[in-house]
Amino acid sequence: MVFLSLSCWIRSRGPDRYWKVQDIVKNAKHFRGRKNRCYKLAVKAVRRAFVYATKGRRLKKRYMRTLWISRIAAASREHGMKYPVLMHNLTKSSVQLNRRVISDLAITEPRSFLSLAKVARARQQEGFRAALGDGKEPVGVFSRVVLLQ
Amino acid sequence: MALCRGAGLLLRTLLPGNPLLFPAVCRAQSSVSGVLVPRTSLTSPPWPEQLPPVCEAEDARRQAAVVSTVNGSIERQDYGRLFAVVHFASRQWKVTGEDLILIENHLEAGCGETIRLEKVLLVGAEDFTLVGRPLLGRDLVRVEATVIEKTESWPKVHMRFWKRHRYQRKMIIVQPQTVLRINSIELAPRLS
């Protein structure tokens, strides 16, 4: 007897299932539990991991900026100034250093940070002097505020 | 800080100075007598009442002394290691000699070519700092770097997934990178 239709029943189901599975499971090898071995569990875990990584790359920029700001605030308070005063006066003195570099200077170059704090302090005093003036009214203005003093 | 310490000590022992300098009550208006108001954070304006007096001659003398000291030490080249803050590739880098920088984009220079980083914001040594407003002059500082390596980043996965909506997109991002080695930072004696 010759079975002629036996060979027609053998299907080629796709030659690369192993590699498709490994593509996903290799990203989960450091996970805990069965999701580092079993494809169905690994697919979900790997998808979550990739999505969290994508979102985390955007959040990392915000967190780093908050960290730099808190470091600069701490360092400026050591010199008797506050963070908004320091940054605003540095901007007014047209010193365009960003927060990352200023926090690095505060950590590794304390003397340079002190010089920046002094620049900001001097600019603040200049601003006060310009705003307060000598306490006199402008020429031609007569008011009882100056009279009573 | 001294004020907090003084206020804390007042609870235990009587400090003679503080109650006289910062009384707990003050007058509401200088013209109305007898109306006392407790002293709060808004009693007096946050700027100091008396600004320190400005003596322009002394300021000019001090500035001339500082400039001549710094110029002298630059001419004698006895400052040791210099660091610089450089603006390059839309980022600011704090840089010294012999250190490596990884830039996340493609530079037109080939490997092994020397580059001059021109936008210098700050230069510092052990005893002095030169702060640019916003940049230091091109003839004052010279920062040189060599292109060492031009490569690509590791393949980062950008994945978007919206649950219960059968939506997911996966993209692999590979960015060109350049590695620079900072050769030297040089100062020229030209301050005024």
Coordinates of C-alpha atoms in Angstrom, one line a residue:
Chain A
M1 CA 0.0 0.0 0.0
V2 CA 1.2 3.5 -0.8
F3 CA -0.1 6.4 1.2
L4 CA 0.1 9.2 -1.2
S5 CA -1.7 11.9 0.7
L6 CA 0.4 11.5 3.9
S7 CA 3.0 13.9 2.7
C8 CA 0.3 16.5 2.0
W9 CA -0.7 16.5 5.6
I10 CA 2.7 17.8 6.8
R11 CA 2.5 21.6 7.2
S12 CA 5.4 24.0 7.4
R13 CA 4.3 26.2 10.3
G14 CA 6.8 29.0 9.9
P15 CA 10.5 28.3 10.4
D16 CA 11.4 31.1 12.8
R17 CA 9.1 30.8 15.8
Y18 CA 12.0 30.2 18.1
W19 CA 13.7 33.5 17.1
K20 CA 10.5 35.5 17.4
V21 CA 9.9 34.2 20.9
Q22 CA 13.5 34.8 21.9
D23 CA 13.4 38.4 20.6
I24 CA 10.8 39.1 23.3
V25 CA 11.9 36.7 26.0
K26 CA 15.6 37.9 25.9
N27 CA 14.4 41.3 27.1
A28 CA 12.8 39.6 30.2
K29 CA 15.7 37.5 31.3
H30 CA 16.4 39.6 34.4
F31 CA 12.7 39.6 35.5
R32 CA 11.5 37.6 38.5
G33 CA 9.3 34.5 38.3
R34 CA 7.9 32.7 35.3
K35 CA 7.7 35.9 33.2
N36 CA 11.4 35.5 32.5
R37 CA 10.8 32.1 30.7
C38 CA 7.2 31.8 29.5
Y39 CA 6.3 33.7 26.4
K40 CA 2.7 34.6 27.3
L41 CA 3.7 36.1 30.6
A42 CA 6.9 37.7 29.2
V43 CA 5.0 39.5 26.4
K44 CA 2.9 41.5 28.9
A45 CA 5.9 42.2 31.2
V46 CA 8.1 43.3 28.4
R47 CA 5.5 45.6 26.9
R48 CA 5.0 47.3 30.4
A49 CA 8.8 47.5 30.8
F50 CA 9.2 49.3 27.4
V51 CA 6.3 51.7 28.1
Y52 CA 7.7 52.5 31.5
A53 CA 11.2 53.1 30.0
T54 CA 9.7 55.5 27.4
K55 CA 7.7 57.5 30.0
G56 CA 10.7 57.4 32.4
R57 CA 13.0 59.1 29.8
R58 CA 10.7 62.1 29.8
L59 CA 10.2 62.2 33.6
K60 CA 14.0 61.9 34.2
K61 CA 14.5 65.3 32.7
R62 CA 12.0 66.8 35.1
Y63 CA 13.4 65.0 38.1
M64 CA 17.0 66.0 37.3
R65 CA 16.0 69.7 37.1
T66 CA 14.3 69.5 40.4
L67 CA 17.4 67.9 41.9
W68 CA 19.6 70.6 40.5
I69 CA 17.3 73.3 41.8
S70 CA 17.3 71.9 45.3
R71 CA 21.0 71.5 45.3
I72 CA 21.5 75.1 44.2
A73 CA 19.1 76.3 46.9
A74 CA 20.9 74.4 49.6
A75 CA 24.3 75.7 48.4
S76 CA 23.0 79.3 48.2
R77 CA 21.5 79.1 51.7
E78 CA 25.0 78.2 53.0
H79 CA 26.0 81.6 51.7
G80 CA 23.0 83.4 53.1
M81 CA 21.0 83.7 49.9
K82 CA 17.9 82.1 48.6
Y83 CA 17.5 80.2 45.3
P84 CA 15.1 82.6 43.5
V85 CA 17.2 85.6 44.5
L86 CA 20.4 84.0 43.2
M87 CA 18.9 82.9 39.9
H88 CA 17.1 86.1 39.2
N89 CA 20.1 88.3 39.9
L90 CA 22.4 86.0 37.8
T91 CA 19.9 86.4 34.9
K92 CA 19.8 90.1 35.4
S93 CA 23.7 90.2 35.4
S94 CA 23.4 88.3 32.0
V95 CA 25.3 85.2 33.3
Q96 CA 23.7 82.4 31.3
L97 CA 24.8 79.3 33.2
N98 CA 22.2 76.6 33.4
R99 CA 21.1 74.8 36.6
R100 CA 23.1 71.6 35.9
V101 CA 26.3 73.5 35.6
I102 CA 25.6 75.7 38.6
S103 CA 24.9 72.7 40.8
D104 CA 28.1 71.0 39.5
L105 CA 30.0 74.1 40.5
A106 CA 28.4 74.1 43.9
I107 CA 29.5 70.5 44.4
T108 CA 33.0 70.5 42.9
E109 CA 34.1 74.2 42.8
P110 CA 32.8 75.9 45.9
R111 CA 34.9 79.0 45.4
S112 CA 33.5 79.6 42.0
F113 CA 30.0 79.2 43.4
L114 CA 30.8 81.7 46.1
S115 CA 31.9 84.1 43.4
L116 CA 28.6 83.7 41.6
A117 CA 26.7 84.2 44.8
K118 CA 28.7 87.5 45.4
V119 CA 27.9 88.6 41.8
A120 CA 24.2 88.0 42.5
R121 CA 24.4 89.8 45.9
A122 CA 26.1 92.8 44.4
R123 CA 23.4 93.0 41.6
Q124 CA 20.7 92.7 44.3
Q125 CA 22.2 95.7 46.3
E126 CA 22.4 97.7 43.1
G127 CA 18.7 96.9 42.4
F128 CA 17.7 98.0 45.9
R129 CA 19.7 101.2 45.6
A130 CA 18.1 102.0 42.2
A131 CA 14.6 101.3 43.5
L132 CA 14.9 103.1 46.9
G133 CA 16.9 106.1 45.8
D134 CA 17.8 108.8 48.3
G135 CA 14.3 109.0 49.9
K136 CA 13.7 112.4 48.2
E137 CA 10.8 113.2 45.9
P138 CA 11.5 114.1 42.2
V139 CA 12.0 117.7 41.3
G140 CA 8.8 119.7 41.3
V141 CA 6.7 117.2 43.4
F142 CA 5.5 118.4 46.8
S143 CA 4.0 115.8 49.1
R144 CA 3.4 115.5 52.9
V145 CA 5.3 112.2 53.1
V146 CA 8.6 113.9 52.8
L147 CA 7.3 116.9 54.8
L148 CA 6.4 114.8 57.9
Q149 CA 9.7 113.0 57.8
Chain B
M1 CA 20.7 81.6 61.3
A2 CA 22.1 83.7 64.2
L3 CA 18.6 85.0 64.8
C4 CA 17.2 81.5 65.2
R5 CA 19.9 80.6 67.7
G6 CA 19.3 83.8 69.6
A7 CA 15.5 83.2 69.8
G8 CA 16.1 79.6 71.0
L9 CA 18.5 80.7 73.7
L10 CA 16.0 83.3 75.0
L11 CA 13.8 80.6 76.3
R12 CA 16.6 79.4 78.7
T13 CA 18.7 82.4 79.5
L14 CA 18.1 86.1 79.1
L15 CA 20.2 87.6 76.3
P16 CA 20.7 91.3 76.7
G17 CA 21.1 92.3 73.1
N18 CA 18.2 90.7 71.2
P19 CA 15.0 92.1 72.8
L20 CA 16.5 95.6 72.4
L21 CA 17.4 95.1 68.7
F22 CA 14.2 93.3 67.7
P23 CA 11.4 94.3 70.0
A24 CA 8.3 92.1 69.8
V25 CA 6.0 95.1 69.2
C26 CA 6.3 98.2 67.0
R27 CA 4.2 101.2 66.2
A28 CA 1.6 100.9 63.4
Q29 CA 2.5 104.3 62.0
S30 CA 5.2 106.7 63.0
S31 CA 2.6 109.5 63.1
V32 CA 0.2 107.8 65.4
S33 CA 1.5 107.3 68.9
G34 CA 0.4 104.7 71.4
V35 CA -0.9 102.1 68.9
L36 CA 1.3 99.0 69.3
V37 CA 1.1 96.2 66.8
P38 CA 2.9 92.8 67.1
R39 CA 5.9 92.4 64.8
T40 CA 5.3 89.9 62.0
S41 CA 7.0 88.9 58.8
L42 CA 5.2 91.8 56.9
T43 CA 5.9 94.5 59.5
S44 CA 9.0 95.7 57.7
P45 CA 9.8 95.4 54.0
P46 CA 12.2 92.5 53.1
W47 CA 14.9 94.8 51.9
P48 CA 17.3 96.2 54.5
E49 CA 16.3 99.6 56.0
Q50 CA 19.8 101.1 55.6
L51 CA 21.8 99.9 52.6
P52 CA 25.6 99.8 53.1
P53 CA 27.1 103.1 51.8
V54 CA 28.8 103.0 48.4
C55 CA 32.3 104.4 48.1
E56 CA 33.2 104.4 44.4
A57 CA 36.9 105.2 44.8
E58 CA 37.4 102.3 47.2
D59 CA 35.5 100.0 44.8
A60 CA 37.6 101.1 41.9
R61 CA 40.8 100.5 43.9
R62 CA 39.7 97.1 45.0
Q63 CA 38.8 96.1 41.4
A64 CA 42.1 97.4 40.0
A65 CA 43.9 95.3 42.7
V66 CA 42.0 92.2 41.8
V67 CA 42.5 92.6 38.1
S68 CA 46.2 93.2 38.4
T69 CA 46.6 90.1 40.7
V70 CA 44.7 87.9 38.3
N71 CA 46.5 89.3 35.2
G72 CA 49.8 88.7 37.0
S73 CA 49.0 85.1 37.8
I74 CA 47.8 84.5 34.2
E75 CA 51.1 86.0 32.8
R76 CA 53.2 83.8 35.1
Q77 CA 51.0 80.7 34.1
D78 CA 51.1 79.5 37.7
Y79 CA 47.4 78.6 38.1
G80 CA 47.5 74.8 37.8
R81 CA 44.6 73.0 36.3
L82 CA 41.9 75.1 34.6
F83 CA 38.2 74.2 34.2
A84 CA 35.8 75.8 31.7
V85 CA 32.1 75.8 31.2
V86 CA 31.5 75.5 27.4
H87 CA 28.3 75.8 25.5
F88 CA 28.3 73.1 22.8
A89 CA 25.6 71.1 20.9
S90 CA 22.9 73.1 22.8
R91 CA 24.2 71.9 26.1
Q92 CA 26.6 73.3 28.7
W93 CA 29.5 71.2 29.8
K94 CA 31.9 71.7 32.7
V95 CA 35.1 70.6 31.2
T96 CA 38.8 70.2 32.1
G97 CA 41.8 69.0 30.2
E98 CA 42.0 65.3 29.2
D99 CA 38.3 64.5 29.8
L100 CA 35.8 62.9 27.5
I101 CA 32.5 64.2 26.3
L102 CA 29.7 62.2 24.7
I103 CA 27.6 64.3 22.2
E104 CA 24.3 62.8 21.1
N105 CA 24.5 64.0 17.6
H106 CA 26.6 63.9 14.4
L107 CA 29.4 66.3 14.0
E108 CA 30.8 67.3 10.6
A109 CA 34.4 66.8 11.7
G110 CA 36.1 63.5 11.0
C111 CA 37.8 61.3 13.5
G112 CA 41.1 62.6 14.7
E113 CA 40.4 66.2 13.7
T114 CA 40.9 69.0 16.2
I115 CA 38.0 71.3 17.1
R116 CA 38.0 74.6 18.9
L117 CA 35.1 75.1 21.3
E118 CA 34.3 78.8 21.1
K119 CA 31.4 79.6 23.4
V120 CA 33.1 79.7 26.8
L121 CA 30.8 80.9 29.6
L122 CA 33.2 80.5 32.6
V123 CA 36.8 79.7 33.2
G124 CA 38.1 78.9 36.7
A125 CA 41.4 78.0 38.3
E126 CA 42.2 77.4 42.0
D127 CA 42.5 81.0 43.0
F128 CA 40.3 82.9 40.5
T129 CA 37.2 82.5 38.3
L130 CA 36.5 84.5 35.1
V131 CA 32.7 84.7 34.7
G132 CA 31.5 85.7 31.2
R133 CA 28.5 87.9 30.7
P134 CA 27.3 85.8 29.0
L135 CA 30.4 84.7 27.0
L136 CA 34.1 85.3 27.5
G137 CA 36.1 86.8 24.7
R138 CA 37.5 84.6 21.9
D139 CA 41.0 86.0 22.4
L140 CA 40.9 85.4 26.1
V141 CA 40.3 81.6 26.3
R142 CA 41.0 78.8 23.9
V143 CA 39.5 75.3 24.4
E144 CA 40.7 72.6 22.0
A145 CA 39.2 69.2 21.6
T146 CA 39.8 66.1 19.3
V147 CA 37.1 63.9 17.8
I148 CA 37.9 60.4 19.0
E149 CA 35.0 58.2 18.0
K150 CA 31.9 58.5 15.9
T151 CA 29.4 55.8 16.7
E152 CA 25.7 55.0 17.3
S153 CA 23.9 54.7 20.6
W154 CA 22.4 51.5 21.8
P155 CA 19.0 50.8 20.3
K156 CA 16.5 52.5 22.5
V157 CA 12.9 51.2 22.4
H158 CA 10.1 53.8 22.1
M159 CA 6.9 51.9 22.9
R160 CA 3.4 53.3 23.1
F161 CA 0.5 51.2 24.4
W162 CA -3.1 52.1 25.2
K163 CA -4.7 49.4 27.2
R164 CA -8.0 47.9 26.1
H165 CA -7.8 49.7 22.8
R166 CA -5.7 47.3 20.8
Y167 CA -3.1 50.0 20.2
Q168 CA 0.6 49.5 20.4
R169 CA 3.5 50.9 18.5
K170 CA 7.1 50.0 18.9
M171 CA 10.0 52.0 17.4
I172 CA 13.7 51.5 17.8
I173 CA 15.7 54.7 18.0
V174 CA 19.4 54.7 17.3
Q175 CA 21.1 58.0 17.6
P176 CA 24.5 59.0 16.2
Q177 CA 27.1 59.8 18.9
T178 CA 30.4 61.6 18.9
V179 CA 33.1 61.3 21.6
L180 CA 35.4 64.3 22.1
R181 CA 38.5 64.5 24.1
I182 CA 39.3 67.9 25.5
N183 CA 43.0 68.5 24.9
S184 CA 43.7 71.8 26.6
I185 CA 42.3 75.1 28.0
E186 CA 44.5 78.1 27.5
L187 CA 44.2 81.6 28.9
A188 CA 45.7 84.7 27.3
P189 CA 46.7 87.6 29.6
R190 CA 44.4 90.4 28.5
L191 CA 42.1 91.6 31.3
S192 CA 41.1 95.1 32.1

